[in-house]
PDB file of C-alpha atoms and ligand atoms in Angstrom:
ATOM      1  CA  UNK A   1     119.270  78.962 122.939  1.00 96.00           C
ATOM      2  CA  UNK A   2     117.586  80.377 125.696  1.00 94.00           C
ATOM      3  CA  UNK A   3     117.631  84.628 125.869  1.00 94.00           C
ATOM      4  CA  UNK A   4     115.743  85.041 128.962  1.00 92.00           C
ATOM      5  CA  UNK A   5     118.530  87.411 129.764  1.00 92.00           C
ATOM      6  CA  UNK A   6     118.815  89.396 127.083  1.00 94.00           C
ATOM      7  CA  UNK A   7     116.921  92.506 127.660  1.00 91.00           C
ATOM      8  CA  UNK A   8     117.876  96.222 127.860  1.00 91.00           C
ATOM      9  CA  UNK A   9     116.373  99.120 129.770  1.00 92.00           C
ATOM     10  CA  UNK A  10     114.649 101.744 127.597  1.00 92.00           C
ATOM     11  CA  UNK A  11     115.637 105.296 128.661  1.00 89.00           C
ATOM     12  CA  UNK A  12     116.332 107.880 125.813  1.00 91.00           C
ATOM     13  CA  UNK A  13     113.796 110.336 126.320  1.00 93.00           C
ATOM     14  CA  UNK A  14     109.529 110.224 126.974  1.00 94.00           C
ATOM     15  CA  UNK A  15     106.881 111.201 125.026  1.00 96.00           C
ATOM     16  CA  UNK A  16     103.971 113.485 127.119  1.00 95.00           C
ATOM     17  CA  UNK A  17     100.294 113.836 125.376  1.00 95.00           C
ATOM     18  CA  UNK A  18     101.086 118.019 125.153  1.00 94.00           C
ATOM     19  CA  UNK A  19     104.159 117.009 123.108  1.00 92.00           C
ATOM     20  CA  UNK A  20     101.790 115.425 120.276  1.00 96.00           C
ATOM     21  CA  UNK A  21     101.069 116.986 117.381  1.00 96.00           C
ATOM     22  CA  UNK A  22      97.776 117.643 116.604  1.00 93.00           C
ATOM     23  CA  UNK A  23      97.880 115.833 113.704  1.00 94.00           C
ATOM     24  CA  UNK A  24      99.113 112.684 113.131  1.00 96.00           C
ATOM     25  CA  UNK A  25     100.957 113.090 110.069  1.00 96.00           C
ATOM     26  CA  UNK A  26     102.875 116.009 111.425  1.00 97.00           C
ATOM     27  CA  UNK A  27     104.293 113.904 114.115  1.00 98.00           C
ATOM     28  CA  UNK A  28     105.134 110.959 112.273  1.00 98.00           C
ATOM     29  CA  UNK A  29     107.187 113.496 109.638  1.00 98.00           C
ATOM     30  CA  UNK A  30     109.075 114.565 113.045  1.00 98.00           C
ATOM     31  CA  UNK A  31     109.803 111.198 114.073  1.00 98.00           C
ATOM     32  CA  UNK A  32     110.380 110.252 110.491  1.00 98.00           C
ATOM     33  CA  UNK A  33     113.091 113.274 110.313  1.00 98.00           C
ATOM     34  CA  UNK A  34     114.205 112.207 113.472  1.00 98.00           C
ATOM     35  CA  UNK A  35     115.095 108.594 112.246  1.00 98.00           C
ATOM     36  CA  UNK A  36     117.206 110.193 109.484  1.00 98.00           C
ATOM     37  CA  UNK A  37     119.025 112.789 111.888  1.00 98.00           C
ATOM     38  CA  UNK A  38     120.336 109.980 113.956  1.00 98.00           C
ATOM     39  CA  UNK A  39     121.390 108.138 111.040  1.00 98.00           C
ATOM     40  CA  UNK A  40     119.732 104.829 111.009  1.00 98.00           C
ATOM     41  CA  UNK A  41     120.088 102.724 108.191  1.00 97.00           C
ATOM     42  CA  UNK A  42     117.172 101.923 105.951  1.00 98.00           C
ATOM     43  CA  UNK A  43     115.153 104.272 108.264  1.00 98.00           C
ATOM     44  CA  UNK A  44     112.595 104.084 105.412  1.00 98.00           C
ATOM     45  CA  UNK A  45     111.965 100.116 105.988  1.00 98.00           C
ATOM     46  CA  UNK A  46     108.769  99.054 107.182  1.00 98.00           C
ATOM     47  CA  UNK A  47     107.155  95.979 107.997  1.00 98.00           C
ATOM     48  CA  UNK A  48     103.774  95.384 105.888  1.00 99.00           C
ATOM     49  CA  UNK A  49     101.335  92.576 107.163  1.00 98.00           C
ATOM     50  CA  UNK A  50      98.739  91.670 104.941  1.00 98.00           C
ATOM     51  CA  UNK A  51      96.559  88.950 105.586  1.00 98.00           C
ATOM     52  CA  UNK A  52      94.116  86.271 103.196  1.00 97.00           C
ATOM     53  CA  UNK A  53      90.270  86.668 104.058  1.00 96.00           C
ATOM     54  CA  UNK A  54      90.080  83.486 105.880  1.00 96.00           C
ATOM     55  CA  UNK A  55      93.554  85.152 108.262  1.00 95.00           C
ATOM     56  CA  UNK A  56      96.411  83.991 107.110  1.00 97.00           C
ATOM     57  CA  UNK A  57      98.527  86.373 107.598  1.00 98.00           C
ATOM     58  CA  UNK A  58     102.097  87.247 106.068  1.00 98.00           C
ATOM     59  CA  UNK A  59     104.854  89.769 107.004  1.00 98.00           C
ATOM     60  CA  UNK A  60     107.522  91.607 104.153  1.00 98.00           C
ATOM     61  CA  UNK A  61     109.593  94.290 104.497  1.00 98.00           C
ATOM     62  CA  UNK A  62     108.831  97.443 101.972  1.00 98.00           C
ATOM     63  CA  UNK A  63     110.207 100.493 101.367  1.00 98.00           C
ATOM     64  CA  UNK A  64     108.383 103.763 102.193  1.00 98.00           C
ATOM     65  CA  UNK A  65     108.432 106.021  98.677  1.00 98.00           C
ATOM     66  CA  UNK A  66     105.873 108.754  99.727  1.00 97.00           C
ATOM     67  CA  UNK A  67     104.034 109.924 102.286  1.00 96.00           C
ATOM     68  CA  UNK A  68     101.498 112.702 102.765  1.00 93.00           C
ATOM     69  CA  UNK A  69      97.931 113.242 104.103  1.00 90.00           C
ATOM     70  CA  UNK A  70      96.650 111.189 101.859  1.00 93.00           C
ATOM     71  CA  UNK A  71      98.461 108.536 103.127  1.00 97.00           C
ATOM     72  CA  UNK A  72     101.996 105.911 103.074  1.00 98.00           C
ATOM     73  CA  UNK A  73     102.781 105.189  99.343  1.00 98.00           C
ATOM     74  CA  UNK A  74     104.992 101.713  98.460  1.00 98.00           C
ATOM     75  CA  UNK A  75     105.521 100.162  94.975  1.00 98.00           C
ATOM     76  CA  UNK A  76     105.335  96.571  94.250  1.00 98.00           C
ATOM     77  CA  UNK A  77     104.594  93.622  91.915  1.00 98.00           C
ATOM     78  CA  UNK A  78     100.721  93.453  91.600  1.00 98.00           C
ATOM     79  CA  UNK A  79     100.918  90.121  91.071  1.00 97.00           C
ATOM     80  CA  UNK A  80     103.172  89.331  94.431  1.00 98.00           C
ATOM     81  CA  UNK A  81     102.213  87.167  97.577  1.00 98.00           C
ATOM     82  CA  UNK A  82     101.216  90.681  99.184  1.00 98.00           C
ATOM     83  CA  UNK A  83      99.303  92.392  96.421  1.00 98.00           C
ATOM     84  CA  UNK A  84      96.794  89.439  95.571  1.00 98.00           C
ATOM     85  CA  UNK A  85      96.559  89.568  99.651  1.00 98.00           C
ATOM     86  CA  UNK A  86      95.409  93.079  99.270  1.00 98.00           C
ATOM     87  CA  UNK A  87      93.310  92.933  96.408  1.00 98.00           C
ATOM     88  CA  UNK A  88      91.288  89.873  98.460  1.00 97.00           C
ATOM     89  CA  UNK A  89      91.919  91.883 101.706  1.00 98.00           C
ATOM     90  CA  UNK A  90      92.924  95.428 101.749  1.00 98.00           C
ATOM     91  CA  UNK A  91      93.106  95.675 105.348  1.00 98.00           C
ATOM     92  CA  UNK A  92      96.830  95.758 106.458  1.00 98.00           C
ATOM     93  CA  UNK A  93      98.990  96.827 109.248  1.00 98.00           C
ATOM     94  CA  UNK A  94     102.261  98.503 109.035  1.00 98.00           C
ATOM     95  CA  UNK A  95     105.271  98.632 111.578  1.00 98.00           C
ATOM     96  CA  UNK A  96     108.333 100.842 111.588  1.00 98.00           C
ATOM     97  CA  UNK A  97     111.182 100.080 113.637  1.00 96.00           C
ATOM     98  CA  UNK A  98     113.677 102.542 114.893  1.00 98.00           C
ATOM     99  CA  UNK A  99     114.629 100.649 117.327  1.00 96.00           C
ATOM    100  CA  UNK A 100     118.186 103.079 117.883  1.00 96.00           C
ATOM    101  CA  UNK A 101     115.692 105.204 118.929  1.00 97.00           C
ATOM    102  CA  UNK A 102     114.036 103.655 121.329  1.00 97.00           C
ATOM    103  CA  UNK A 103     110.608 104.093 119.112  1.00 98.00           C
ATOM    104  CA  UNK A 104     108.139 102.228 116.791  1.00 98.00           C
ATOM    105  CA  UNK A 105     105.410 103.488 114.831  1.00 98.00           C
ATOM    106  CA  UNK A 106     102.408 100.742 114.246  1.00 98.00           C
ATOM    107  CA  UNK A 107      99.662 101.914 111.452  1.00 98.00           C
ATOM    108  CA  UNK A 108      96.356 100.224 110.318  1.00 98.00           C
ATOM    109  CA  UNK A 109      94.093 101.286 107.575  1.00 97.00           C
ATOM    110  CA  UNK A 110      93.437 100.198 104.160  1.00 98.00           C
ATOM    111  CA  UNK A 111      95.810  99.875 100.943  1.00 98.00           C
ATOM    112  CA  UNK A 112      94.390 101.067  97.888  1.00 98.00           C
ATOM    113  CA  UNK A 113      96.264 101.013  94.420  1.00 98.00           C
ATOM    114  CA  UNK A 114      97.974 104.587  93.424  1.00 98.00           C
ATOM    115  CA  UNK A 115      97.170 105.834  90.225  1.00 97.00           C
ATOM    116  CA  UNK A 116      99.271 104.777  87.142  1.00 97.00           C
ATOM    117  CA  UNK A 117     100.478 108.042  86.969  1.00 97.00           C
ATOM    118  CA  UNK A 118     101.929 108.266  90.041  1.00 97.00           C
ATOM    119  CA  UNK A 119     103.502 104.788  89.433  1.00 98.00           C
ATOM    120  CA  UNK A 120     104.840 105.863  86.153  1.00 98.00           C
ATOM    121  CA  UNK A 121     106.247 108.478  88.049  1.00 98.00           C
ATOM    122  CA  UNK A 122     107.972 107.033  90.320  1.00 97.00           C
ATOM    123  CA  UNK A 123     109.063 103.984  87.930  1.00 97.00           C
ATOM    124  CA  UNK A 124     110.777 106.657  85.902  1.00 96.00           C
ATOM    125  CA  UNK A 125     112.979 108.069  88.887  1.00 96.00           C
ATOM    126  CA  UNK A 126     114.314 104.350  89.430  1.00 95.00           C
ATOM    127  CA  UNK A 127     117.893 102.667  88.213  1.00 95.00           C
ATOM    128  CA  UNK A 128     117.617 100.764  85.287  1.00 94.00           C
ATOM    129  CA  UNK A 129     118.824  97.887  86.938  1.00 92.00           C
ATOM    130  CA  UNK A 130     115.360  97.865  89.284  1.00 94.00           C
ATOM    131  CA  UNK A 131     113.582  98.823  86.091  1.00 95.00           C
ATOM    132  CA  UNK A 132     114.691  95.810  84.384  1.00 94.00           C
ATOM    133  CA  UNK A 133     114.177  93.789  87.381  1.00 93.00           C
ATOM    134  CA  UNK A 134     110.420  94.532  87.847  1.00 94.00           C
ATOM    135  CA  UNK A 135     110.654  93.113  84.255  1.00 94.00           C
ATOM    136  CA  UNK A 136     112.278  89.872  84.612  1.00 94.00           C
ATOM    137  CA  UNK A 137     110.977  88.630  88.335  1.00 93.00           C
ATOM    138  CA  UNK A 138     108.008  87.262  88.995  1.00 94.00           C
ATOM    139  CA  UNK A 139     108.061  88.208  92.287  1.00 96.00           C
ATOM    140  CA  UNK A 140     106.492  85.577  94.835  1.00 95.00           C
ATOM    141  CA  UNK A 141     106.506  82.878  92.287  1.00 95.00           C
ATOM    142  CA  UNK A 142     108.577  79.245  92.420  1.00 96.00           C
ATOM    143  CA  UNK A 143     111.507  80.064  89.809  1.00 95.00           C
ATOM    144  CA  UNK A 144     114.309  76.886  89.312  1.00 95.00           C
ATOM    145  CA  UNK A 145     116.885  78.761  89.495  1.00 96.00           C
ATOM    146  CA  UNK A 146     119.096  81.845  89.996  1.00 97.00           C
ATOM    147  CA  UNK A 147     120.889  81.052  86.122  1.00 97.00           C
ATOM    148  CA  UNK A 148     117.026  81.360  84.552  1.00 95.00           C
ATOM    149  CA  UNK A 149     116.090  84.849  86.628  1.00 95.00           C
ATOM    150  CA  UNK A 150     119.836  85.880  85.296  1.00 96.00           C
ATOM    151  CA  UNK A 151     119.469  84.971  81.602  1.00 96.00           C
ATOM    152  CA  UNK A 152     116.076  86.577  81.439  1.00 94.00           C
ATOM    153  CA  UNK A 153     117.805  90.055  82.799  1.00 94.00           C
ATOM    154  CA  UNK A 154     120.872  89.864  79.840  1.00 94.00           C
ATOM    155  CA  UNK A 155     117.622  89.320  77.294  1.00 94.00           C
ATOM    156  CA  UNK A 156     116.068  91.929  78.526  1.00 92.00           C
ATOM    157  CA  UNK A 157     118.937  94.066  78.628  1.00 91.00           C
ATOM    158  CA  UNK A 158     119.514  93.203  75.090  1.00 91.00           C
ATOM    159  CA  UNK A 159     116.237  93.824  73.655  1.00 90.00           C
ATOM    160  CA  UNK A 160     115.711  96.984  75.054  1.00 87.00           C
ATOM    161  CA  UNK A 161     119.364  98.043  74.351  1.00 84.00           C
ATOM    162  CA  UNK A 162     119.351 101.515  75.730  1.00 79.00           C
ATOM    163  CA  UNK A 163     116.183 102.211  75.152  1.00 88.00           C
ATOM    164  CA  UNK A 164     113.451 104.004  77.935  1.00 92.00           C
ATOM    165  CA  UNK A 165     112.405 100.811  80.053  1.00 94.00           C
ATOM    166  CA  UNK A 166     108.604 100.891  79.694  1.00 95.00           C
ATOM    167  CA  UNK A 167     106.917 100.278  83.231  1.00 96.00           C
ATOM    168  CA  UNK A 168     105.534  96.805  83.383  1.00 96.00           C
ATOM    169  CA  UNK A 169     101.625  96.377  83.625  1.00 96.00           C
ATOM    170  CA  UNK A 170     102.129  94.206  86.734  1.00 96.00           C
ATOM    171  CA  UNK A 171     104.037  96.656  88.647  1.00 97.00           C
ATOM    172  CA  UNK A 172     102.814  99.575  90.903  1.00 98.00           C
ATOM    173  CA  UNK A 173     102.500 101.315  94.156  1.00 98.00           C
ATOM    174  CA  UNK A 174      99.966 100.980  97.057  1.00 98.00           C
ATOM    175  CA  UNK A 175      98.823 103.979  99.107  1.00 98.00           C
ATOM    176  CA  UNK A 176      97.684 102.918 103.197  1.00 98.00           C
ATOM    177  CA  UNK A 177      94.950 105.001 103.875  1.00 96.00           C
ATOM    178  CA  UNK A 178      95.363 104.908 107.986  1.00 97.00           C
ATOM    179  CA  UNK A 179      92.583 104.634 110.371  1.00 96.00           C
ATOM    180  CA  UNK A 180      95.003 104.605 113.488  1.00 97.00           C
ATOM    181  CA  UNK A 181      98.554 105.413 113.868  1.00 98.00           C
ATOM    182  CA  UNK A 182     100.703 104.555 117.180  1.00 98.00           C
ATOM    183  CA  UNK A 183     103.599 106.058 118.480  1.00 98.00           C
ATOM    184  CA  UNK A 184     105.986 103.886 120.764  1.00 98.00           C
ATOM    185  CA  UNK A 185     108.307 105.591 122.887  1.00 97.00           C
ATOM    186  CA  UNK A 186     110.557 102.601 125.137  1.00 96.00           C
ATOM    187  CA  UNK A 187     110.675 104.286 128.851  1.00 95.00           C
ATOM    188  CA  UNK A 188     112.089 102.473 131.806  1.00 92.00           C
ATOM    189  CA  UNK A 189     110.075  99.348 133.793  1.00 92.00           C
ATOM    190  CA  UNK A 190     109.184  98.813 130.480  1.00 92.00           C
ATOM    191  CA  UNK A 191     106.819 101.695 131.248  1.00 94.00           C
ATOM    192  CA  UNK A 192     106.683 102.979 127.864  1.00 95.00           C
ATOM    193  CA  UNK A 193     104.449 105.614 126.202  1.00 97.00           C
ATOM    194  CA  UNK A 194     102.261 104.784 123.574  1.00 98.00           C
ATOM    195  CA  UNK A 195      99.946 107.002 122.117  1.00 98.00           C
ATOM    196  CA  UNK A 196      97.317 105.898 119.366  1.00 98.00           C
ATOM    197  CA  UNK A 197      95.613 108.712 116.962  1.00 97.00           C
ATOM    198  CA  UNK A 198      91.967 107.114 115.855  1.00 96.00           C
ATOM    199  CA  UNK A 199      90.245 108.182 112.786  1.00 88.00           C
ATOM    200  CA  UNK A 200      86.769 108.186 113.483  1.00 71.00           C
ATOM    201  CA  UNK A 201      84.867 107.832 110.167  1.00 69.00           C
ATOM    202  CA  UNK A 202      82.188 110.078 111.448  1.00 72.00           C
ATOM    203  CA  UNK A 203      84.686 113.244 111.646  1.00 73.00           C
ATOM    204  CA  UNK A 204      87.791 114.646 110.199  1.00 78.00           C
ATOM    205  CA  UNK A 205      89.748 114.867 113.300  1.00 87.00           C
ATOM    206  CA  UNK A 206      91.716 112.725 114.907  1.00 93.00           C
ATOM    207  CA  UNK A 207      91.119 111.808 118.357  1.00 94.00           C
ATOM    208  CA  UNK A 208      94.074 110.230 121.071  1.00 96.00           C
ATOM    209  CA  UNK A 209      94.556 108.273 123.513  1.00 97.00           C
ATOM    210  CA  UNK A 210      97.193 106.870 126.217  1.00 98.00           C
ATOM    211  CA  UNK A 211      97.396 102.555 125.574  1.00 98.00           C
ATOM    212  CA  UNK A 212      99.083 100.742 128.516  1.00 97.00           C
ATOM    213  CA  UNK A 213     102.454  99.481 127.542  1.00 97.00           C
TER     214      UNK A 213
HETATM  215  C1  FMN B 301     115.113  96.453 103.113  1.00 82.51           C
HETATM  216  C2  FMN B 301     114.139  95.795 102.165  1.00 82.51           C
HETATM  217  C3  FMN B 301     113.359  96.595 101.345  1.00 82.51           C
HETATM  218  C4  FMN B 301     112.432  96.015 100.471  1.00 82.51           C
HETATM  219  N1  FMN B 301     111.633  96.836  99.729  1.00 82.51           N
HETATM  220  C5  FMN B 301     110.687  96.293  98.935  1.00 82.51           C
HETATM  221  C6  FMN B 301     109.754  97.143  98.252  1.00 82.51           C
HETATM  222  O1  FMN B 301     109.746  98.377  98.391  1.00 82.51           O
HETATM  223  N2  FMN B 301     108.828  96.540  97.453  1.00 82.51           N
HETATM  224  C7  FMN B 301     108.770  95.176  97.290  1.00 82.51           C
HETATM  225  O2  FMN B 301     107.924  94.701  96.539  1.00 82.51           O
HETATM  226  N3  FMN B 301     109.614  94.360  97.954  1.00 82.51           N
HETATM  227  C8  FMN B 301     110.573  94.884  98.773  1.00 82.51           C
HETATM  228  N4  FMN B 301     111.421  94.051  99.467  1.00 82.51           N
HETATM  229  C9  FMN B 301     111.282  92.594  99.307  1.00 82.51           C
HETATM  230  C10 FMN B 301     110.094  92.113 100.164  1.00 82.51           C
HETATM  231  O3  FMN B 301     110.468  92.050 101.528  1.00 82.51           O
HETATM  232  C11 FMN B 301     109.544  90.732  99.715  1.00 82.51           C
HETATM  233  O4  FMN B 301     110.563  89.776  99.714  1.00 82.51           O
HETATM  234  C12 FMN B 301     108.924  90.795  98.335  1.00 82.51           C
HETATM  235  O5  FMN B 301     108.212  91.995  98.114  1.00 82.51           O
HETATM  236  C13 FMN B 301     107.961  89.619  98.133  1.00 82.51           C
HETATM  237  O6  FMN B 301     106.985  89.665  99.136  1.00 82.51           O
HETATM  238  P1  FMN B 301     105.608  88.850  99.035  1.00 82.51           P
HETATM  239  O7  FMN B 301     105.962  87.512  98.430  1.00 82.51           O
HETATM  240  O8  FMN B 301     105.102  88.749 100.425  1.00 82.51           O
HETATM  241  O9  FMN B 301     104.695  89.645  98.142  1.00 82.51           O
HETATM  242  C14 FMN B 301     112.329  94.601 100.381  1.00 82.51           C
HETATM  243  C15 FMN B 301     113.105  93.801 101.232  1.00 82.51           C
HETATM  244  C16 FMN B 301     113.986  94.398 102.124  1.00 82.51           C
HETATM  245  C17 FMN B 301     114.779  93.513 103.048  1.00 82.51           C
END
């Protein structure tokens, strides 16, 4: 199929340096607010890249559960493709996609494992059905078939009968500590704005700069 053709111009709206917010988090909460305002779907989605030490690299989408200065806050299977990537690598690379919008957001930093309590926390506020799933998936992992991930959720279901779903050992979130955060704004020419916020580990601010598109 060829798609040389397919292409759109990109002319919403621009996105000028004394627009920015000082600080990076502030802006991405705008855009993030933004993204919810206009009513994209699964505005929360994000593309995680993790890579092996030697670069092999993998792609997943996750689901954003948190986010504050401390950093972007998913939840996972610890034992998953993606977390023994991390624990061997934590050096990842996340993209969100708003593409409605006319934007995408591209962070890199580091993951780091969230505390247990803010796992349990979190665990806690979920369906039972995901509760039970986290049990009976072993996420990343060759399985036979869909009957055997099936009958393992109706034993679960009837062991714990009712009962509080404990969180599984295995099961967790991740926090991305970011070292640089880029905003994407599509302008026309394909002459669109990007501006990257740097973390220089020397200083607490945040400096920016204009990338070419
Ligand atoms: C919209 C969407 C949201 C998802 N959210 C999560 C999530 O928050 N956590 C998760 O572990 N997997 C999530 N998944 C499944 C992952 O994309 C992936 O299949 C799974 O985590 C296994 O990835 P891995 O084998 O690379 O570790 C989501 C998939 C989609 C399409």
């Amino acid at each position: 199929m060829d798609l040389s053709d397919l292409r759109r111009e990109y002319s919403r709206t621009g996105l000028n340096r004394e627009d920015l917010n000082a600080d990076p988090f502030k802006q991405f909460e705008l855009w993030f607010e933004q993204a919810k305002a206009a009513g994209l779907i699964d505005y929360s989605a994000l593309s995680l890249a993790t890579a092996t030490v030697d670069g092999l690299p993998t792609v997943r989408t996750v689901l954003l559960k948190l986010f504050d200065r401390d950093g972007f806050v998913f939840f996972t299977n610890y034992k998953s493709t993606k977390a023994l990537q991390i624990e061997e690598n934590p050096r990842v690379s996340m993209l969100f996609h708003w593409l409605p919008l006319e934007r995408q957001v591209i962070i890199q930093g580091t993951a780091v494992r969230v505390t247990a309590m803010e796992s349990l926390k979190y665990f806690a506020s979920r369906p039972r059905g995901s509760q039970l799933g986290a049990w009976v998936s072993p996420q990343s992992s060759v399985v036979s078939s869909r009957r055997l991930l099936e009958g393992k959720l109706r034993e679960a279901i009837k062991k714990l009968a009712g009962g509080e779903v404990p969180m599984p050992e295995h099961w967790g979130g991740y926090r991305i500590q970011p070292q640089s955060i880029e905003f994407w704004q599509g302008r026309e020419n394909r002459l669109h704005d990007r501006f990257r916020y740097i973390h220089p580990s020397s200083d607490n601010r945040w400096e920016v700069e204009r990338l070419a598109p």
